Coordinates of C-alpha atoms in Angstrom, one line a residue:
X1 CA 61.0 164.1 -90.3
X2 CA 61.1 164.4 -94.1
X3 CA 58.1 163.6 -96.3
X4 CA 60.0 160.8 -98.1
X5 CA 61.0 159.1 -94.9
X6 CA 57.5 159.3 -93.5
X7 CA 56.1 157.9 -96.7
X8 CA 58.6 155.0 -96.6
X9 CA 57.6 154.2 -93.0
X10 CA 54.0 154.2 -94.0
X11 CA 54.7 151.8 -96.9
X12 CA 56.7 149.5 -94.6
X13 CA 53.8 149.5 -92.1
X14 CA 51.3 148.7 -94.8
X15 CA 53.5 145.9 -96.1
X16 CA 53.7 144.4 -92.6
X17 CA 49.9 144.5 -92.2
X18 CA 49.5 142.9 -95.7
X19 CA 51.9 140.1 -94.7
X20 CA 50.2 139.6 -91.4
X21 CA 46.7 139.5 -93.0
X22 CA 48.0 136.9 -95.5
X23 CA 49.4 134.8 -92.7
X24 CA 46.1 134.9 -90.8
X25 CA 44.1 133.9 -94.0
X26 CA 46.4 130.9 -94.5
X27 CA 46.3 129.9 -90.9
X28 CA 42.5 130.0 -91.0
X29 CA 42.7 127.1 -93.4
X30 CA 44.9 124.9 -91.2
X31 CA 42.9 122.1 -89.6
X32 CA 43.6 121.1 -86.0
X33 CA 44.9 117.6 -85.5
X34 CA 41.9 115.8 -84.0
X35 CA 42.6 112.1 -84.0
X36 CA 41.6 109.5 -86.5
X37 CA 38.1 110.7 -87.3
X38 CA 36.0 113.8 -87.4
X39 CA 34.5 115.0 -84.1
X40 CA 31.0 114.6 -85.4
X41 CA 31.6 110.9 -85.9
X42 CA 32.7 110.3 -82.3
X43 CA 30.4 108.3 -80.1
X44 CA 29.6 109.8 -76.8
X45 CA 28.2 108.2 -73.7
X46 CA 25.5 109.2 -71.2
X47 CA 28.0 111.4 -69.3
X48 CA 29.3 113.2 -72.4
X49 CA 32.5 111.2 -72.5
X50 CA 34.3 109.2 -75.2
X51 CA 32.5 105.8 -75.7
X52 CA 34.7 102.7 -76.5
X53 CA 33.1 99.4 -77.3
X54 CA 34.1 95.7 -77.7
X55 CA 31.0 93.6 -78.5
X56 CA 28.4 94.2 -75.8
X57 CA 30.9 95.7 -73.4
X58 CA 31.5 99.5 -73.3
X59 CA 33.4 102.0 -71.3
X60 CA 32.9 105.7 -71.2
X61 CA 36.0 107.9 -70.5
X62 CA 35.4 111.4 -69.1
X63 CA 37.7 114.2 -67.7
X64 CA 36.3 115.8 -64.6
X65 CA 37.7 119.1 -63.3
X66 CA 34.9 121.3 -62.1
X67 CA 36.5 123.2 -59.2
X68 CA 39.0 120.5 -58.4
X69 CA 42.2 118.8 -59.6
X70 CA 41.5 117.3 -63.0
X71 CA 40.8 113.5 -62.8
X72 CA 39.7 110.8 -65.2
X73 CA 36.4 109.0 -64.6
X74 CA 35.4 105.7 -66.3
X75 CA 31.9 104.3 -66.5
X76 CA 31.3 100.7 -67.6
X77 CA 28.3 99.2 -69.4
X78 CA 27.2 95.7 -70.5
X79 CA 24.5 95.6 -73.2
X80 CA 23.8 99.2 -72.5
X81 CA 23.3 98.8 -68.7
X82 CA 25.7 100.2 -66.1
X83 CA 28.1 97.8 -64.4
X84 CA 29.3 97.9 -60.8
X85 CA 32.8 99.5 -61.1
X86 CA 34.1 97.0 -58.6
X87 CA 33.8 94.3 -61.3
X88 CA 36.1 96.2 -63.8
X89 CA 39.9 96.6 -63.7
X90 CA 41.3 99.5 -65.8
X91 CA 44.6 101.2 -66.3
X92 CA 45.4 104.1 -68.7
X93 CA 48.6 105.4 -70.2
X94 CA 48.7 108.9 -71.6
X95 CA 51.4 109.7 -74.2
X96 CA 52.1 113.4 -74.7
X97 CA 53.7 115.4 -77.4
X98 CA 57.4 115.0 -77.0
X99 CA 57.1 111.4 -75.7
X100 CA 56.4 112.0 -72.1
X101 CA 54.1 109.4 -70.6
X102 CA 51.7 109.4 -67.6
X103 CA 50.2 106.2 -66.1
X104 CA 46.8 106.3 -64.4
X105 CA 45.4 103.7 -62.0
X106 CA 41.8 103.6 -60.9
X107 CA 39.7 102.8 -57.9
X108 CA 35.9 102.4 -57.6
X109 CA 33.9 105.4 -56.5
X110 CA 30.1 105.6 -56.6
X111 CA 29.1 104.3 -60.1
X112 CA 32.4 104.9 -61.8
X113 CA 36.2 104.3 -61.6
X114 CA 38.3 107.4 -60.7
X115 CA 42.0 107.9 -61.4
X116 CA 44.2 108.1 -58.4
X117 CA 46.5 110.5 -60.3
X118 CA 45.7 113.9 -61.5
X119 CA 45.4 114.5 -65.2
X120 CA 47.7 117.5 -65.8
X121 CA 47.1 120.1 -68.4
X122 CA 47.3 120.2 -71.3
X123 CA 44.7 117.5 -71.9
X124 CA 46.3 116.5 -75.2
X125 CA 47.6 113.0 -75.6
X126 CA 47.3 109.6 -77.2
X127 CA 45.2 107.5 -74.7
X128 CA 46.0 103.8 -74.3
X129 CA 43.4 101.9 -72.3
X130 CA 43.8 98.3 -70.9
X131 CA 41.6 96.4 -68.6
X132 CA 39.6 93.2 -67.8
X133 CA 36.0 92.4 -67.2
X134 CA 34.7 88.9 -66.5
X135 CA 38.2 87.5 -67.4
X136 CA 38.1 89.1 -70.8
X137 CA 40.9 91.5 -71.7
X138 CA 40.2 94.6 -73.7
X139 CA 42.4 97.3 -75.2
X140 CA 41.8 100.6 -77.0
X141 CA 43.9 103.5 -78.3
X142 CA 42.7 106.8 -79.5
X143 CA 43.8 110.5 -79.9
X144 CA 42.5 113.2 -77.7
X145 CA 44.2 116.4 -78.8
X146 CA 43.6 119.8 -77.3
X147 CA 45.4 123.1 -78.0
X148 CA 47.4 121.6 -80.8
X149 CA 48.0 122.6 -84.5
X150 CA 50.4 121.8 -87.3
X151 CA 51.9 124.5 -89.5
X152 CA 54.3 124.2 -92.4
X153 CA 57.7 125.7 -92.5
X154 CA 56.6 128.0 -95.4
X155 CA 53.8 129.5 -93.3
X156 CA 56.1 129.8 -90.2
X157 CA 58.5 131.9 -92.3
X158 CA 55.8 134.0 -93.8
X159 CA 54.3 134.9 -90.4
X160 CA 57.8 135.4 -88.8
X161 CA 57.0 132.9 -86.0
X162 CA 60.2 132.6 -84.0
X163 CA 61.1 130.1 -81.3
X164 CA 63.8 129.5 -78.7
X165 CA 64.4 126.9 -75.9
X166 CA 63.2 127.4 -72.3
X167 CA 66.1 127.3 -69.9
X168 CA 68.0 129.1 -67.1
X169 CA 67.9 132.8 -67.1
X170 CA 69.1 135.6 -64.8
X171 CA 66.2 138.0 -64.1
X172 CA 67.3 141.6 -63.7
X173 CA 64.9 143.7 -61.8
X174 CA 64.9 147.4 -62.4
X175 CA 63.2 150.6 -61.3
X176 CA 62.6 153.3 -63.9
X177 CA 63.3 156.9 -62.9
X178 CA 63.7 160.2 -64.6
X179 CA 66.2 163.0 -64.2
X180 CA 68.3 165.8 -65.7
X181 CA 71.9 166.2 -66.7
X182 CA 73.7 168.8 -64.6
X183 CA 77.3 170.0 -64.4
X184 CA 79.5 168.8 -61.5
X185 CA 79.8 171.9 -59.3
X186 CA 83.5 171.5 -58.4
X187 CA 84.2 171.4 -62.1
X188 CA 82.8 174.9 -62.7
X189 CA 85.4 177.7 -62.5
X190 CA 84.7 181.4 -62.3
X191 CA 87.9 183.1 -63.4
X192 CA 88.6 186.4 -61.6
X193 CA 91.2 189.1 -62.2
X194 CA 93.6 189.2 -59.2
X195 CA 93.9 193.0 -59.5
X196 CA 91.3 195.7 -60.3
X197 CA 91.6 196.9 -63.9
X198 CA 90.1 197.2 -67.3
X199 CA 89.6 194.3 -69.7
X200 CA 92.1 194.9 -72.4
X201 CA 91.4 191.9 -74.6
X202 CA 89.4 188.7 -74.6
X203 CA 90.9 185.7 -76.4
X204 CA 87.9 183.4 -76.1
X205 CA 84.2 183.3 -76.9
X206 CA 81.3 181.3 -75.4
X207 CA 81.6 177.7 -76.6
X208 CA 85.3 177.7 -77.1
X209 CA 87.3 174.8 -75.7
X210 CA 90.3 175.8 -73.7
X211 CA 93.3 174.0 -72.1
X212 CA 94.6 174.4 -68.6
X213 CA 97.1 177.4 -68.6
X214 CA 95.7 178.9 -71.8
X215 CA 95.5 182.7 -71.9
X216 CA 91.9 183.8 -71.9
X217 CA 92.1 187.6 -71.3
X218 CA 94.4 190.5 -70.8
X219 CA 93.8 193.1 -68.0
X220 CA 95.3 196.6 -67.6
X221 CA 96.0 197.1 -63.9
X222 CA 94.3 200.3 -62.8
X223 CA 97.1 201.2 -60.4
X224 CA 100.2 200.4 -62.4
X225 CA 98.8 200.5 -65.9
X226 CA 100.7 197.3 -66.6
X227 CA 99.1 194.6 -68.6
X228 CA 98.8 191.0 -67.2
X229 CA 97.2 187.9 -68.5
X230 CA 94.5 185.6 -67.0
X231 CA 94.9 181.9 -67.7
X232 CA 92.4 179.0 -67.6
X233 CA 92.6 177.0 -64.4
X234 CA 91.5 173.8 -66.1
X235 CA 90.6 172.1 -69.3
X236 CA 87.0 172.9 -70.3
X237 CA 84.7 175.0 -72.3
X238 CA 83.8 178.7 -72.0
X239 CA 80.1 178.7 -70.9
X240 CA 79.8 182.3 -69.6
X241 CA 81.4 185.7 -70.5
X242 CA 80.7 188.0 -67.6
X243 CA 82.7 191.0 -69.0
X244 CA 83.5 192.5 -72.3
X245 CA 86.5 194.4 -73.6
X246 CA 86.7 197.8 -71.8
X247 CA 84.7 196.6 -68.7
X248 CA 86.1 197.2 -65.3
X249 CA 86.7 194.1 -63.3
X250 CA 85.5 195.4 -59.9
X251 CA 86.3 192.0 -58.4
X252 CA 83.8 190.4 -60.7
X253 CA 84.6 187.1 -62.6
X254 CA 85.6 187.5 -66.2
X255 CA 84.6 184.2 -67.6
X256 CA 83.3 180.8 -66.5
X257 CA 85.1 177.6 -67.6
X258 CA 83.1 174.4 -67.3
X259 CA 84.8 171.0 -67.3
X260 CA 82.0 168.9 -68.8
X261 CA 84.2 165.8 -69.5
X262 CA 82.0 164.2 -66.8
X263 CA 78.6 165.3 -65.6
X264 CA 76.0 164.5 -63.0
X265 CA 72.8 162.7 -63.6
X266 CA 70.3 164.1 -61.0
X267 CA 67.5 161.6 -60.5
X268 CA 64.0 162.0 -59.1
X269 CA 63.0 159.0 -57.0
X270 CA 59.6 158.3 -55.5
X271 CA 59.3 157.2 -51.9
X272 CA 58.0 153.7 -52.9
X273 CA 61.3 153.2 -54.8
X274 CA 63.7 154.4 -52.1
X275 CA 63.9 151.2 -50.1
X276 CA 65.2 149.4 -53.2
X277 CA 68.1 151.9 -53.8
X278 CA 71.6 152.0 -52.4
X279 CA 74.9 153.6 -53.4
X280 CA 76.7 151.4 -55.9
X281 CA 73.7 149.9 -57.7
X282 CA 74.2 149.7 -61.5
X283 CA 72.2 152.2 -63.6
X284 CA 71.6 152.6 -67.3
X285 CA 71.0 156.1 -68.5
X286 CA 69.1 156.7 -71.7
X287 CA 68.1 159.9 -73.6
X288 CA 64.4 160.4 -74.3
X289 CA 64.8 158.9 -77.7
X290 CA 66.5 155.7 -76.5
X291 CA 69.3 156.5 -78.9
X292 CA 72.1 157.2 -76.5
X293 CA 72.8 155.1 -73.4
X294 CA 75.5 154.7 -70.9
X295 CA 76.0 152.5 -67.8
X296 CA 77.2 153.8 -64.5
X297 CA 76.3 153.4 -60.8
X298 CA 74.5 155.4 -58.1
X299 CA 77.1 157.6 -56.3
X300 CA 74.9 159.5 -53.9
X301 CA 71.4 159.4 -52.3
X302 CA 70.2 162.5 -50.6
X303 CA 69.1 162.2 -47.0
X304 CA 66.4 164.8 -47.5
X305 CA 63.2 164.8 -49.4
X306 CA 62.0 167.7 -51.6
X307 CA 58.8 169.6 -50.9
X308 CA 57.1 167.3 -53.5
X309 CA 58.1 164.3 -51.4
X310 CA 60.7 163.3 -54.1
X311 CA 64.1 161.9 -53.1
X312 CA 67.2 162.8 -55.0
X313 CA 69.8 160.3 -56.2
X314 CA 72.9 161.0 -58.3
X315 CA 75.3 159.2 -60.7
X316 CA 78.3 160.4 -62.6
X317 CA 78.7 159.6 -66.3
X318 CA 81.6 160.1 -68.7
X319 CA 81.0 162.9 -71.2
X320 CA 84.2 163.2 -73.2
X321 CA 82.2 163.0 -76.4
X322 CA 79.9 165.8 -75.3
X323 CA 76.7 163.9 -75.9
X324 CA 75.2 164.6 -72.5
X325 CA 74.5 168.3 -72.2
X326 CA 73.5 169.9 -69.0
X327 CA 69.8 170.6 -68.9
X328 CA 69.0 167.4 -71.0
X329 CA 66.1 165.4 -69.6
X330 CA 66.8 161.7 -69.3
X331 CA 65.3 158.4 -68.1
X332 CA 67.2 155.7 -66.3
X333 CA 66.9 152.1 -65.2
X334 CA 68.3 151.2 -61.9
X335 CA 69.2 147.6 -61.4
X336 CA 67.9 146.8 -57.9
X337 CA 68.2 143.0 -57.8
X338 CA 68.9 139.9 -59.8
X339 CA 67.6 136.3 -59.5
X340 CA 68.8 133.2 -61.3
X341 CA 66.0 130.9 -62.2
X342 CA 66.2 127.3 -63.7
X343 CA 63.5 127.9 -66.4
X344 CA 62.2 131.2 -67.9
X345 CA 60.5 132.2 -71.1
X346 CA 60.2 135.6 -72.8
X347 CA 57.3 137.8 -71.7
X348 CA 56.0 138.3 -75.2
X349 CA 55.6 134.5 -75.6
X350 CA 52.9 134.3 -73.0
X351 CA 49.3 134.0 -74.2
X352 CA 46.0 133.2 -72.4
X353 CA 44.3 129.9 -73.3
X354 CA 41.3 128.6 -71.4
X355 CA 41.9 131.4 -68.8
X356 CA 45.4 130.2 -68.1
X357 CA 48.8 131.6 -69.1
X358 CA 50.4 129.4 -71.7
X359 CA 53.3 129.2 -74.2
X360 CA 53.2 127.1 -77.3
X361 CA 55.7 124.2 -77.4
X362 CA 57.1 123.2 -80.8
X363 CA 57.8 119.7 -81.8
X364 CA 58.7 119.7 -85.5
X365 CA 55.8 121.4 -87.2
X366 CA 53.4 120.6 -84.4
X367 CA 52.6 123.3 -81.8
X368 CA 50.7 122.7 -78.5
X369 CA 49.7 124.9 -75.6
X370 CA 51.5 124.4 -72.3
X371 CA 49.7 125.7 -69.2
X372 CA 52.1 127.4 -66.9
X373 CA 52.5 128.4 -63.3
X374 CA 54.5 131.6 -63.4
X375 CA 56.8 133.3 -60.9
X376 CA 58.6 136.7 -61.1
X377 CA 59.3 138.7 -64.2
X378 CA 61.8 141.4 -64.9
X379 CA 59.8 142.7 -67.9
X380 CA 61.7 140.7 -70.5
X381 CA 61.7 137.2 -69.1
X382 CA 59.3 135.5 -66.7
X383 CA 60.1 132.6 -64.3
X384 CA 58.3 129.3 -65.0
X385 CA 57.5 127.3 -61.9
X386 CA 55.4 124.5 -63.4
X387 CA 54.2 123.4 -66.8
X388 CA 57.3 123.5 -69.0
X389 CA 60.6 121.5 -68.9
X390 CA 64.0 123.0 -69.6
X391 CA 65.1 122.5 -73.2
X392 CA 61.6 122.6 -74.7
X393 CA 61.4 124.7 -77.8
X394 CA 58.6 127.3 -77.5
X395 CA 57.2 130.1 -79.7
X396 CA 58.9 133.3 -78.5
X397 CA 57.6 135.8 -81.2
X398 CA 54.2 136.1 -82.8
X399 CA 52.7 133.5 -80.6
X400 CA 49.3 135.2 -81.0
X401 CA 49.1 133.7 -84.5
X402 CA 49.4 130.1 -83.0
X403 CA 46.8 131.0 -80.4
X404 CA 44.4 132.3 -83.1
X405 CA 44.6 129.1 -85.0
X406 CA 44.2 126.8 -82.0
X407 CA 41.2 128.7 -80.6
X408 CA 39.1 127.7 -83.6
X409 CA 38.6 124.2 -82.2
X410 CA 39.2 124.8 -78.5
X411 CA 35.5 124.5 -77.8
X412 CA 35.5 120.9 -78.7
X413 CA 37.5 120.0 -75.5
X414 CA 35.0 119.0 -72.9
X415 CA 35.7 119.6 -69.2

């Protein structure tokens, strides 16, 4: 690599770091949406929950999820004293980002009311509370946002945050193997002189391309002293010269013609991979620089193992352009199975938040963590079993920047 090219790559990398650092600095100044008032101004109850008050009547709302399905618990007070939960009727509606709503109903348990429905993650919603106590109606509404942030379009462009919609995807499962390019044995031709004699003239050199029927040498017959020509039996390339001008043939081949218009890919397969392979499976062959690639299929699997307990598989690839030279080391991806899934996201979109895998859903300029239950992955996409609906826009690139911004205030969410 030339010095100028190396210097250009270094400058590009430094420019990228500079842009990324600027984005992080700007993101650090973005405030997390946290309701209508500062967290230090919120009133908390004896159990650490949100305290809502109308006159002398109060309720305390908590989320309880220690080692169990998350549930909402409500404690009621009159003039600062606990009230029997049987005397209070409450229902709660949670409005989530994107407009999805969950309704919670409650039953008495010990000294509190407990929701009969689980409160699914993320615990980020507008909470609407309605109920009655002593024939008096009460109603409250407040924001309880978790894992949420707002970012301007300018900053999104600056940080190269990219999004796409979750939806159906075909997962393609592959096994990576390594191998070497070899000539196809029945396309190698050792050209012999039919009669003993002296090589009078060679018309080709190593590397020359020849056509079928082309004269490649002249031989003087030792018995008759007549001169006869040897012709190429196939199209190909001269890869070996066994004799020189003046040499006696002695039943030895004169030249080797190799037809390399197609070649073998000899693959080394570990025993753990063998059960997944069969003849006919698609295979993508790449050189070691990932610059050249070609798609073919497995044509042969050896019934024998080598001394190193490696199995051999083989594929044939077109080589009319001559890019695949025998002796070249390659790597290959064998397509072993496919699976169509209703919802999938890109692997690089996945982050960890509160010890759970998440992606960040985008609604306008607002981003929010979506806790996921994941299925299988093919290395590029991963199946989503729970936590994200089809059609939801999510951050597919540079999602770590969203996570870094959200984490600043993650500790304020009480579990």
